[in-house]
GROMACS .gro file of C-alpha atoms in nm:
model
  288
    1MET     CA    1  -0.152  -5.464  -3.226
    2THR     CA    2  -0.518  -5.529  -3.114
    3ARG     CA    3  -0.787  -5.227  -3.134
    4LYS     CA    4  -0.736  -5.141  -2.748
    5SER     CA    5  -0.370  -5.088  -2.828
    6TRP     CA    6  -0.448  -4.873  -3.093
    7LEU     CA    7  -0.651  -4.683  -2.875
    8GLY     CA    8  -0.445  -4.660  -2.617
    9THR     CA    9  -0.182  -4.513  -2.846
   10ILE     CA   10  -0.379  -4.273  -2.988
   11VAL     CA   11  -0.461  -4.163  -2.629
   12LEU     CA   12  -0.117  -4.110  -2.518
   13VAL     CA   13  -0.030  -3.924  -2.802
   14ALA     CA   14  -0.304  -3.684  -2.740
   15SER     CA   15  -0.166  -3.676  -2.373
   16ALA     CA   16   0.180  -3.581  -2.482
   17THR     CA   17   0.076  -3.344  -2.721
   18ALA     CA   18  -0.140  -3.140  -2.434
   19TYR     CA   19   0.122  -3.160  -2.183
   20SER     CA   20   0.371  -3.041  -2.464
   21THR     CA   21   0.195  -2.700  -2.437
   22ALA     CA   22   0.345  -2.605  -2.102
   23GLY     CA   23   0.609  -2.419  -2.283
   24PHE     CA   24   0.372  -2.208  -2.512
   25PHE     CA   25   0.131  -2.126  -2.168
   26THR     CA   26   0.411  -2.031  -1.971
   27ARG     CA   27   0.582  -1.774  -2.211
   28LEU     CA   28   0.206  -1.628  -2.230
   29ILE     CA   29   0.163  -1.612  -1.837
   30PRO     CA   30   0.360  -1.358  -1.676
   31VAL     CA   31   0.314  -1.473  -1.308
   32ASP     CA   32   0.603  -1.687  -1.136
   33ALA     CA   33   0.622  -2.031  -1.137
   34TRP     CA   34   0.506  -2.119  -0.790
   35THR     CA   35   0.191  -1.926  -0.865
   36LEU     CA   36   0.146  -2.079  -1.195
   37LEU     CA   37   0.161  -2.431  -1.061
   38PHE     CA   38  -0.092  -2.371  -0.796
   39TRP     CA   39  -0.379  -2.244  -1.065
   40ARG     CA   40  -0.252  -2.509  -1.307
   41GLY     CA   41  -0.281  -2.778  -1.058
   42LEU     CA   42  -0.649  -2.604  -0.948
   43PHE     CA   43  -0.814  -2.595  -1.233
   44ALA     CA   44  -0.704  -2.910  -1.338
   45GLY     CA   45  -0.843  -3.079  -1.076
   46VAL     CA   46  -1.155  -2.865  -1.093
   47PHE     CA   47  -1.174  -3.004  -1.461
   48ILE     CA   48  -1.130  -3.389  -1.373
   49SER     CA   49  -1.346  -3.365  -1.080
   50ALA     CA   50  -1.623  -3.268  -1.297
   51ILE     CA   51  -1.567  -3.540  -1.551
   52VAL     CA   52  -1.529  -3.758  -1.246
   53ALA     CA   53  -1.865  -3.662  -1.083
   54VAL     CA   54  -2.061  -3.692  -1.407
   55ARG     CA   55  -1.945  -4.038  -1.455
   56TYR     CA   56  -1.987  -4.174  -1.117
   57ARG     CA   57  -2.267  -4.029  -1.033
   58GLY     CA   58  -2.363  -4.236  -0.666
   59ARG     CA   59  -2.027  -4.484  -0.756
   60LEU     CA   60  -1.764  -4.273  -0.680
   61ALA     CA   61  -1.685  -4.417  -0.298
   62ARG     CA   62  -1.662  -4.765  -0.448
   63THR     CA   63  -1.457  -4.659  -0.740
   64ILE     CA   64  -1.216  -4.493  -0.486
   65ARG     CA   65  -1.215  -4.807  -0.310
   66ALA     CA   66  -1.144  -5.011  -0.578
   67MET     CA   67  -0.821  -4.811  -0.705
   68GLY     CA   68  -0.666  -4.932  -0.345
   69TRP     CA   69  -0.312  -4.833  -0.222
   70GLU     CA   70  -0.217  -4.797  -0.620
   71GLY     CA   71  -0.449  -4.523  -0.627
   72ALA     CA   72  -0.294  -4.307  -0.311
   73VAL     CA   73   0.051  -4.389  -0.433
   74VAL     CA   74  -0.031  -4.293  -0.780
   75ALA     CA   75  -0.200  -3.937  -0.642
   76LEU     CA   76   0.136  -3.882  -0.443
   77CYS     CA   77   0.400  -3.953  -0.686
   78SER     CA   78   0.217  -3.743  -0.961
   79ALA     CA   79   0.203  -3.437  -0.741
   80VAL     CA   80   0.572  -3.473  -0.588
   81ALA     CA   81   0.693  -3.540  -0.949
   82THR     CA   82   0.541  -3.206  -1.069
   83VAL     CA   83   0.693  -3.009  -0.783
   84CYS     CA   84   1.030  -3.184  -0.833
   85PHE     CA   85   1.024  -3.134  -1.235
   86LEU     CA   86   0.995  -2.756  -1.157
   87ASN     CA   87   1.251  -2.722  -0.913
   88ALA     CA   88   1.483  -2.951  -1.135
   89MET     CA   89   1.445  -2.681  -1.410
   90ARG     CA   90   1.549  -2.402  -1.145
   91LEU     CA   91   1.844  -2.585  -1.017
   92THR     CA   92   2.014  -2.744  -1.333
   93ALA     CA   93   2.035  -2.722  -1.705
   94VAL     CA   94   1.712  -2.789  -1.896
   95ALA     CA   95   1.905  -3.009  -2.142
   96ASP     CA   96   1.989  -3.226  -1.845
   97VAL     CA   97   1.662  -3.273  -1.708
   98MET     CA   98   1.561  -3.346  -2.104
   99VAL     CA   99   1.791  -3.642  -2.134
  100ILE     CA  100   1.660  -3.756  -1.787
  101ASP     CA  101   1.350  -3.748  -1.849
  102ALA     CA  102   1.404  -3.936  -2.155
  103ALA     CA  103   1.548  -4.184  -1.934
  104ILE     CA  104   1.170  -4.261  -1.792
  105PRO     CA  105   1.109  -4.534  -2.011
  106PHE     CA  106   1.435  -4.746  -1.927
  107VAL     CA  107   1.318  -4.728  -1.554
  108THR     CA  108   0.967  -4.806  -1.663
  109ALA     CA  109   1.080  -5.092  -1.810
  110ALA     CA  110   1.250  -5.182  -1.522
  111LEU     CA  111   1.010  -5.141  -1.298
  112ALA     CA  112   0.703  -5.292  -1.475
  113TRP     CA  113   0.931  -5.637  -1.495
  114ALA     CA  114   0.987  -5.617  -1.113
  115ILE     CA  115   0.638  -5.569  -1.036
  116LEU     CA  116   0.416  -5.649  -1.300
  117ARG     CA  117   0.657  -5.916  -1.427
  118GLU     CA  118   0.587  -5.745  -1.765
  119ARG     CA  119   0.868  -5.845  -2.031
  120GLU     CA  120   0.887  -5.557  -2.330
  121SER     CA  121   0.943  -5.660  -2.681
  122ILE     CA  122   1.263  -5.601  -2.840
  123TRP     CA  123   1.121  -5.381  -3.089
  124THR     CA  124   1.018  -5.143  -2.818
  125LEU     CA  125   1.319  -5.110  -2.609
  126ALA     CA  126   1.542  -5.089  -2.930
  127ALA     CA  127   1.286  -4.727  -2.989
  128THR     CA  128   1.354  -4.653  -2.631
  129MET     CA  129   1.718  -4.640  -2.709
  130ALA     CA  130   1.689  -4.445  -3.023
  131ALA     CA  131   1.463  -4.198  -2.815
  132PHE     CA  132   1.703  -4.134  -2.547
  133ALA     CA  133   2.015  -4.092  -2.831
  134GLY     CA  134   1.757  -3.811  -2.986
  135MET     CA  135   1.671  -3.652  -2.667
  136ALA     CA  136   2.062  -3.604  -2.573
  137ILE     CA  137   2.147  -3.498  -2.956
  138MET     CA  138   1.871  -3.198  -2.865
  139ALA     CA  139   2.046  -3.114  -2.500
  140GLY     CA  140   2.415  -3.197  -2.626
  141PRO     CA  141   2.478  -2.826  -2.666
  142ALA     CA  142   2.359  -2.713  -2.352
  143ILE     CA  143   2.500  -3.052  -2.132
  144ALA     CA  144   2.825  -2.911  -2.213
  145GLN     CA  145   2.789  -2.594  -2.001
  146GLY     CA  146   2.755  -2.792  -1.700
  147ARG     CA  147   2.532  -2.974  -1.418
  148ALA     CA  148   2.395  -2.848  -1.106
  149LEU     CA  149   2.266  -3.073  -0.810
  150GLY     CA  150   1.904  -3.017  -0.945
  151ASP     CA  151   1.993  -3.338  -1.145
  152ALA     CA  152   1.913  -3.543  -0.814
  153LEU     CA  153   1.559  -3.355  -0.861
  154ALA     CA  154   1.512  -3.480  -1.230
  155PHE     CA  155   1.594  -3.814  -1.136
  156ALA     CA  156   1.337  -3.851  -0.820
  157MET     CA  157   1.093  -3.694  -1.095
  158ALA     CA  158   1.172  -3.967  -1.368
  159ALA     CA  159   1.186  -4.243  -1.094
  160LEU     CA  160   0.822  -4.143  -0.942
  161MET     CA  161   0.680  -4.073  -1.303
  162ALA     CA  162   0.784  -4.431  -1.383
  163LEU     CA  163   0.628  -4.578  -1.069
  164VAL     CA  164   0.333  -4.412  -1.158
  165ILE     CA  165   0.282  -4.561  -1.513
  166VAL     CA  166   0.375  -4.872  -1.368
  167LEU     CA  167   0.074  -4.879  -1.082
  168ILE     CA  168  -0.155  -4.729  -1.344
  169ARG     CA  169  -0.108  -5.024  -1.579
  170ARG     CA  170  -0.130  -5.247  -1.271
  171LYS     CA  171  -0.466  -5.188  -1.225
  172GLN     CA  172  -0.585  -5.206  -1.562
  173GLY     CA  173  -0.956  -5.286  -1.468
  174VAL     CA  174  -0.956  -5.012  -1.252
  175ASP     CA  175  -0.998  -4.636  -1.350
  176MET     CA  176  -0.771  -4.412  -1.205
  177THR     CA  177  -0.924  -4.091  -1.323
  178PRO     CA  178  -0.984  -4.017  -0.895
  179ALA     CA  179  -0.629  -4.066  -0.837
  180VAL     CA  180  -0.497  -3.825  -1.097
  181CYS     CA  181  -0.766  -3.557  -1.003
  182ALA     CA  182  -0.642  -3.609  -0.641
  183SER     CA  183  -0.262  -3.520  -0.788
  184ALA     CA  184  -0.349  -3.198  -0.949
  185PHE     CA  185  -0.518  -3.074  -0.597
  186LEU     CA  186  -0.271  -3.249  -0.380
  187CYS     CA  187  -0.015  -3.014  -0.612
  188SER     CA  188  -0.167  -2.723  -0.587
  189LEU     CA  189  -0.174  -2.755  -0.190
  190ILE     CA  190   0.216  -2.837  -0.202
  191VAL     CA  191   0.322  -2.488  -0.374
  192ALA     CA  192   0.023  -2.308  -0.184
  193PRO     CA  193   0.291  -2.194   0.058
  194PHE     CA  194   0.499  -2.035  -0.172
  195ALA     CA  195   0.262  -1.893  -0.412
  196ALA     CA  196   0.070  -1.522  -0.449
  197PRO     CA  197  -0.279  -1.638  -0.616
  198LEU     CA  198  -0.434  -1.334  -0.565
  199ALA     CA  199  -0.165  -1.137  -0.744
  200VAL     CA  200  -0.261  -1.221  -1.097
  201ASP     CA  201  -0.495  -0.986  -1.320
  202ALA     CA  202  -0.779  -1.086  -1.509
  203ARG     CA  203  -0.585  -1.166  -1.854
  204ALA     CA  204  -0.358  -1.367  -1.662
  205PHE     CA  205  -0.648  -1.541  -1.467
  206GLY     CA  206  -0.806  -1.639  -1.780
  207LEU     CA  207  -0.497  -1.775  -1.967
  208LEU     CA  208  -0.399  -1.976  -1.632
  209ALA     CA  209  -0.759  -2.136  -1.660
  210LEU     CA  210  -0.720  -2.252  -1.983
  211PHE     CA  211  -0.347  -2.346  -1.895
  212GLY     CA  212  -0.508  -2.599  -1.622
  213VAL     CA  213  -0.774  -2.752  -1.823
  214SER     CA  214  -0.600  -2.807  -2.163
  215GLN     CA  215  -0.262  -2.855  -2.058
  216PHE     CA  216  -0.244  -2.990  -1.681
  217GLY     CA  217  -0.596  -3.144  -1.657
  218LEU     CA  218  -0.669  -3.307  -2.035
  219GLY     CA  219  -0.297  -3.453  -2.027
  220LEU     CA  220  -0.332  -3.607  -1.670
  221LEU     CA  221  -0.687  -3.749  -1.812
  222LEU     CA  222  -0.604  -3.884  -2.116
  223LEU     CA  223  -0.251  -4.020  -1.931
  224ALA     CA  224  -0.511  -4.224  -1.677
  225ILE     CA  225  -0.733  -4.342  -1.972
  226GLY     CA  226  -0.451  -4.451  -2.215
  227THR     CA  227  -0.211  -4.595  -1.993
  228PRO     CA  228  -0.385  -4.919  -1.893
  229MET     CA  229  -0.449  -5.005  -2.276
  230VAL     CA  230  -0.056  -5.011  -2.368
  231SER     CA  231   0.254  -5.187  -2.261
  232ALA     CA  232   0.407  -4.980  -1.947
  233THR     CA  233   0.746  -4.919  -2.155
  234ARG     CA  234   0.532  -4.844  -2.432
  235GLY     CA  235   0.352  -4.580  -2.270
  236ALA     CA  236   0.657  -4.386  -2.129
  237LEU     CA  237   0.798  -4.372  -2.473
  238ILE     CA  238   0.506  -4.243  -2.626
  239GLY     CA  239   0.524  -3.991  -2.350
  240THR     CA  240   0.877  -3.860  -2.454
  241LEU     CA  241   0.711  -3.676  -2.774
  242GLN     CA  242   0.635  -3.389  -2.515
  243THR     CA  243   0.996  -3.245  -2.601
  244PRO     CA  244   1.000  -3.193  -2.942
  245LEU     CA  245   0.641  -3.141  -2.994
  246ALA     CA  246   0.743  -2.862  -2.691
  247THR     CA  247   0.988  -2.712  -2.933
  248LEU     CA  248   0.755  -2.695  -3.239
  249TRP     CA  249   0.498  -2.491  -3.074
  250VAL     CA  250   0.731  -2.237  -2.936
  251TRP     CA  251   0.869  -2.203  -3.264
  252LEU     CA  252   0.519  -2.169  -3.402
  253ALA     CA  253   0.402  -1.942  -3.174
  254PHE     CA  254   0.695  -1.690  -3.105
  255ALA     CA  255   0.969  -1.762  -3.452
  256GLU     CA  256   1.195  -1.922  -3.170
  257ALA     CA  257   1.398  -2.096  -3.461
  258PRO     CA  258   1.596  -2.393  -3.236
  259ALA     CA  259   1.933  -2.518  -3.365
  260PRO     CA  260   1.983  -2.796  -3.605
  261LEU     CA  261   2.093  -3.050  -3.333
  262THR     CA  262   1.752  -2.974  -3.165
  263LEU     CA  263   1.537  -3.087  -3.516
  264VAL     CA  264   1.795  -3.348  -3.540
  265GLY     CA  265   1.705  -3.516  -3.192
  266GLY     CA  266   1.354  -3.412  -3.237
  267ALA     CA  267   1.316  -3.593  -3.580
  268ILE     CA  268   1.502  -3.902  -3.388
  269VAL     CA  269   1.262  -3.896  -3.121
  270LEU     CA  270   0.955  -3.886  -3.369
  271ALA     CA  271   1.089  -4.142  -3.550
  272ALA     CA  272   1.118  -4.354  -3.298
  273VAL     CA  273   0.801  -4.319  -3.111
  274LEU     CA  274   0.639  -4.417  -3.481
  275ALA     CA  275   0.872  -4.696  -3.577
  276ASP     CA  276   0.759  -4.838  -3.217
  277MET     CA  277   0.403  -4.859  -3.381
  278LEU     CA  278   0.507  -5.077  -3.729
  279PRO     CA  279   0.560  -5.422  -3.560
  280TYR     CA  280   0.261  -5.421  -3.349
  281SER     CA  281   0.088  -5.332  -3.647
  282ARG     CA  282   0.199  -5.638  -3.878
  283GLY     CA  283   0.125  -5.873  -3.526
  284ARG     CA  284   0.511  -5.881  -3.450
  285ASP     CA  285   0.525  -5.843  -3.085
  286ALA     CA  286   0.889  -6.051  -2.977
  287PRO     CA  287   0.919  -5.980  -2.602
  288ALA     CA  288   1.317  -5.929  -2.502
   0.00000   0.00000   0.00000
């Protein structure tokens, strides 16, 4: 693996780690989902805006023009995917959403080939299949309870996030941070009619600020930075680390021991992502 690929891998692992704290924060913050999304998006947008303002003093307009139509699509798709994810979690089994989320690397591989003509290595595709199997094992007991119409929203979320990853990868020479910043603000705008942003106390407000900056803002920022450095499919594969890590944080913080199958499936996902790094470190990267 090249130095650039290693750096991208580390950044994306950090992004997945930031995203994985969502369950931890939602347990701590006693507000409805729409209000939580509103403040999370607003604080994330302000956080990334500050970074963009410092980095691109006097050059912001040129940077936005360089993103082209891809930047606008990334902002829109990322925001809509977040809203789809929320409603999918409300309308269908969490297990269904987990398994569909694990399919993002497959959708990404297909879009990367169609749009970028980027052929993934056999090793990474095998690791992707292993990660999908691990997620299915984690969700297996809950899936048996049945599914709901929200599955369609989960599929939409998966397709939109795959497109976001591919388009960021397409603009490798352009910083897409302003696009993900816009997506955070757009998410707040979309949910604003359903939220009650003033109905939060001081403690909840502080936690919402921390949630928006450390989970959503940092996760988006690192995603925009790391995605161009690795293949699209590999970036999506690393993103599957969110689910087992989320289970770990809730277990450690709230003493909610996961089911044995959840532990087994999470271990498989983690092993798949780690195993994917091995052939690159040895210089083997055979396209499928």
